[in-house]
Coordinates of C-alpha atoms in Angstrom, one line a residue:
M16 CA 25.7 -46.1 1.1
S17 CA 26.8 -49.6 -0.1
A18 CA 24.1 -52.0 -1.0
P19 CA 23.8 -55.6 -2.3
D20 CA 24.3 -55.9 -6.0
D21 CA 20.8 -56.9 -6.9
L22 CA 19.3 -54.0 -5.0
R23 CA 21.8 -51.6 -6.4
V24 CA 21.0 -52.7 -10.0
E25 CA 17.2 -52.4 -9.4
L26 CA 17.4 -48.9 -8.0
R27 CA 20.1 -47.4 -10.1
K28 CA 18.0 -47.2 -13.2
L29 CA 15.1 -45.3 -11.5
K30 CA 14.5 -41.5 -11.8
R31 CA 14.5 -39.6 -8.5
P32 CA 10.7 -39.4 -7.8
V33 CA 10.2 -43.1 -8.7
L34 CA 13.4 -44.0 -6.7
I35 CA 12.1 -42.3 -3.5
A36 CA 8.7 -44.0 -3.9
R37 CA 10.3 -47.4 -4.4
C38 CA 12.7 -47.0 -1.5
A39 CA 9.8 -46.0 0.8
Q40 CA 8.1 -49.3 0.0
L41 CA 11.1 -51.6 0.5
R42 CA 10.6 -54.5 2.9
D43 CA 13.3 -56.5 4.7
R44 CA 12.8 -60.2 5.1
P45 CA 14.2 -62.7 7.6
A46 CA 15.7 -64.7 4.7
Q47 CA 18.0 -61.8 3.8
D48 CA 21.4 -61.4 5.3
I49 CA 21.9 -58.7 8.0
E50 CA 23.7 -56.3 5.6
H51 CA 20.8 -56.5 3.1
R52 CA 18.2 -55.9 5.9
M53 CA 20.0 -53.0 7.4
T54 CA 20.5 -51.4 4.0
V55 CA 16.8 -51.8 3.2
R56 CA 15.8 -50.3 6.5
A57 CA 18.1 -47.3 6.0
L58 CA 16.8 -46.7 2.5
R59 CA 13.2 -47.0 3.6
S60 CA 13.6 -44.7 6.5
T61 CA 15.4 -42.1 4.4
A62 CA 12.9 -42.2 1.6
Q63 CA 9.9 -41.9 4.0
R64 CA 11.6 -38.9 5.7
I65 CA 12.0 -37.3 2.3
Q66 CA 8.4 -37.9 1.5
A67 CA 7.3 -36.4 4.8
L68 CA 9.4 -33.3 4.3
Q69 CA 8.1 -32.9 0.7
A70 CA 4.6 -33.0 2.0
E71 CA 5.4 -30.5 4.7
A72 CA 7.1 -28.2 2.1
K73 CA 4.1 -28.4 -0.2
E74 CA 1.7 -27.5 2.6
L75 CA 3.9 -24.6 3.7
E76 CA 4.1 -23.4 0.1
G77 CA 0.4 -23.4 -0.1
E78 CA 0.1 -21.3 3.0
M79 CA 2.7 -18.8 1.6
L80 CA 0.7 -18.6 -1.6
L81 CA -2.4 -17.6 0.3
L82 CA -0.5 -15.0 2.3
V83 CA 1.1 -13.5 -0.8
R84 CA -2.3 -13.3 -2.6
E85 CA -3.6 -11.4 0.4
V86 CA -0.8 -8.9 0.7
A87 CA 0.6 -8.4 -2.9
P88 CA -1.0 -10.6 -5.5
E89 CA 0.6 -8.5 -8.3
L90 CA 3.9 -10.2 -7.5
L91 CA 2.6 -13.6 -8.6
D92 CA 1.8 -12.1 -12.0
L93 CA 5.5 -11.5 -12.7
L94 CA 7.5 -14.1 -14.6
G95 CA 9.9 -16.0 -12.3
V96 CA 8.1 -15.0 -9.0
G97 CA 6.5 -17.9 -7.2
P98 CA 5.2 -18.2 -3.6
I99 CA 8.6 -18.8 -2.1
T100 CA 10.4 -16.0 -3.8
A101 CA 7.4 -13.6 -3.3
T102 CA 7.3 -14.4 0.4
Q103 CA 11.1 -13.7 0.8
I104 CA 10.7 -10.4 -1.1
L105 CA 7.8 -9.3 1.1
V106 CA 9.5 -10.3 4.3
S107 CA 12.7 -8.4 3.4
W108 CA 10.7 -5.4 2.2
S109 CA 8.5 -5.5 5.3
H110 CA 6.2 -2.4 4.9
P111 CA 5.7 0.7 2.8
G112 CA 8.1 3.5 3.7
R113 CA 10.8 1.4 5.2
F114 CA 13.1 2.3 2.3
R115 CA 13.3 6.0 1.4
S116 CA 13.7 5.1 -2.3
E117 CA 14.1 2.4 -4.9
A118 CA 17.8 2.9 -4.8
A119 CA 17.9 2.3 -1.1
F120 CA 15.9 -0.9 -1.6
A121 CA 18.4 -2.0 -4.3
S122 CA 21.3 -1.3 -1.9
F123 CA 19.6 -3.4 0.7
A124 CA 19.2 -6.2 -1.8
G125 CA 22.8 -6.1 -2.7
V126 CA 22.2 -5.2 -6.4
S127 CA 23.4 -1.6 -6.4
P128 CA 26.5 -1.3 -8.5
I129 CA 29.9 -0.7 -6.8
P130 CA 32.4 1.2 -9.0
A131 CA 35.5 -0.9 -9.9
S132 CA 37.0 1.1 -12.7
S133 CA 40.7 1.2 -13.5
G134 CA 42.5 3.2 -16.1
L135 CA 40.4 3.4 -19.2
T136 CA 38.1 0.6 -18.1
N137 CA 34.8 1.7 -16.7
R138 CA 33.0 -1.1 -14.9
H139 CA 31.2 -2.1 -11.7
R140 CA 31.5 -5.1 -9.5
L141 CA 29.0 -7.1 -7.6
N142 CA 27.7 -5.9 -4.3
R143 CA 28.3 -8.7 -1.7
S144 CA 26.5 -6.9 1.1
G145 CA 22.9 -6.5 1.9
D146 CA 20.2 -9.1 2.5
R147 CA 21.6 -12.2 0.9
Q148 CA 18.2 -14.0 1.0
L149 CA 16.5 -11.2 -0.9
N150 CA 19.5 -11.2 -3.3
R151 CA 19.0 -14.9 -3.9
A152 CA 15.4 -14.4 -4.7
L153 CA 16.3 -11.8 -7.2
H154 CA 19.0 -14.1 -8.6
T155 CA 16.4 -16.9 -9.0
I156 CA 13.9 -14.6 -10.8
S157 CA 16.7 -13.4 -13.1
L158 CA 17.8 -17.0 -14.1
I159 CA 14.2 -17.9 -14.9
R160 CA 13.7 -14.8 -17.1
M161 CA 17.0 -15.3 -18.9
R162 CA 15.9 -18.8 -19.8
L163 CA 12.3 -18.2 -20.7
D164 CA 11.6 -14.5 -21.5
P165 CA 12.6 -13.3 -25.0
T166 CA 12.6 -9.7 -23.8
T167 CA 15.0 -10.5 -21.1
K168 CA 17.2 -12.5 -23.4
A169 CA 17.4 -9.5 -25.8
Y170 CA 18.2 -7.1 -22.8
V171 CA 21.0 -9.3 -21.7
A172 CA 22.4 -9.7 -25.2
H173 CA 22.3 -5.9 -25.7
R174 CA 24.2 -5.4 -22.4
V175 CA 26.8 -8.0 -23.5
A176 CA 27.1 -6.2 -26.9
E177 CA 27.9 -3.0 -25.0
G178 CA 30.9 -4.8 -23.6
K179 CA 29.6 -6.0 -20.3
T180 CA 30.4 -9.5 -19.0
S181 CA 27.6 -11.9 -18.6
R182 CA 27.8 -11.5 -14.9
D183 CA 27.6 -7.7 -15.2
A184 CA 24.6 -8.0 -17.5
Q185 CA 22.9 -10.2 -15.0
R186 CA 23.6 -7.6 -12.3
C187 CA 22.0 -5.0 -14.4
L188 CA 19.0 -7.3 -14.9
K189 CA 18.7 -7.9 -11.2
R190 CA 18.7 -4.2 -10.6
A191 CA 15.9 -3.7 -13.2
I192 CA 13.9 -6.5 -11.4
C193 CA 14.5 -4.8 -8.1
R194 CA 13.1 -1.5 -9.5
Q195 CA 10.0 -3.3 -10.8
L196 CA 9.3 -5.0 -7.5
F197 CA 9.7 -1.9 -5.5
K198 CA 7.0 -0.1 -7.5
I199 CA 4.6 -2.9 -6.9
L200 CA 5.5 -3.3 -3.2
E201 CA 5.1 0.4 -2.4
H202 CA 1.5 0.4 -3.8
S203 CA 0.2 -3.0 -2.9
D204 CA -0.7 -2.3 0.7
R205 CA -2.6 0.9 -0.2
E206 CA -4.5 -0.8 -3.0
T207 CA -5.5 -4.0 -1.3
G208 CA -6.0 -2.5 2.2
T209 CA -4.1 -5.4 3.7
N210 CA -1.3 -5.4 6.2
S211 CA 2.0 -6.7 5.2
E212 CA 3.0 -7.2 8.9
N213 CA 0.7 -10.3 8.9
L214 CA 3.0 -11.9 6.4
V215 CA 6.2 -10.9 8.2
Q216 CA 4.8 -12.3 11.5
A217 CA 3.7 -15.5 9.8
A218 CA 7.2 -16.0 8.4

């Protein structure tokens, strides 16, 4: 969007949260030319819409947090798992017994290895099938752990030292995370006495 020079100079130096708050408070005045007034109105409307969506997202995230705490609070103890990723994991998993094994859950999540060997090279490729939203949640968790967790960093470094690419090492990590999640999910309902269908219906 084009804007008058003075307005552009004022807003350009602001960080995003401050920029949104400032634009939401902009006022157009009769003394300003039509281009300036229309620009101010567009910026104000967009910023106020962003604020409304942020408030709605925060409220929904709070509701997700309550649901996850009721169904599988252990998930929130895991590094990299927040209300949004935990909700997606629970919705994709659905209920105990849906998957006959941890390997079946991993295949559904798209993190089971697919052989891609050739000649003397023994390797696997990424699985592009399965539940992509669940796969994205696992990807988010893996990125956070690779950045913040010393144990995960050592695990990835070890896999790379074995000759795996960084992408293959992350695939192995996502597979390990999937295994960890499955163990928690298959026991959470029995231990808490809650019904995971409540969360699926709410989602």
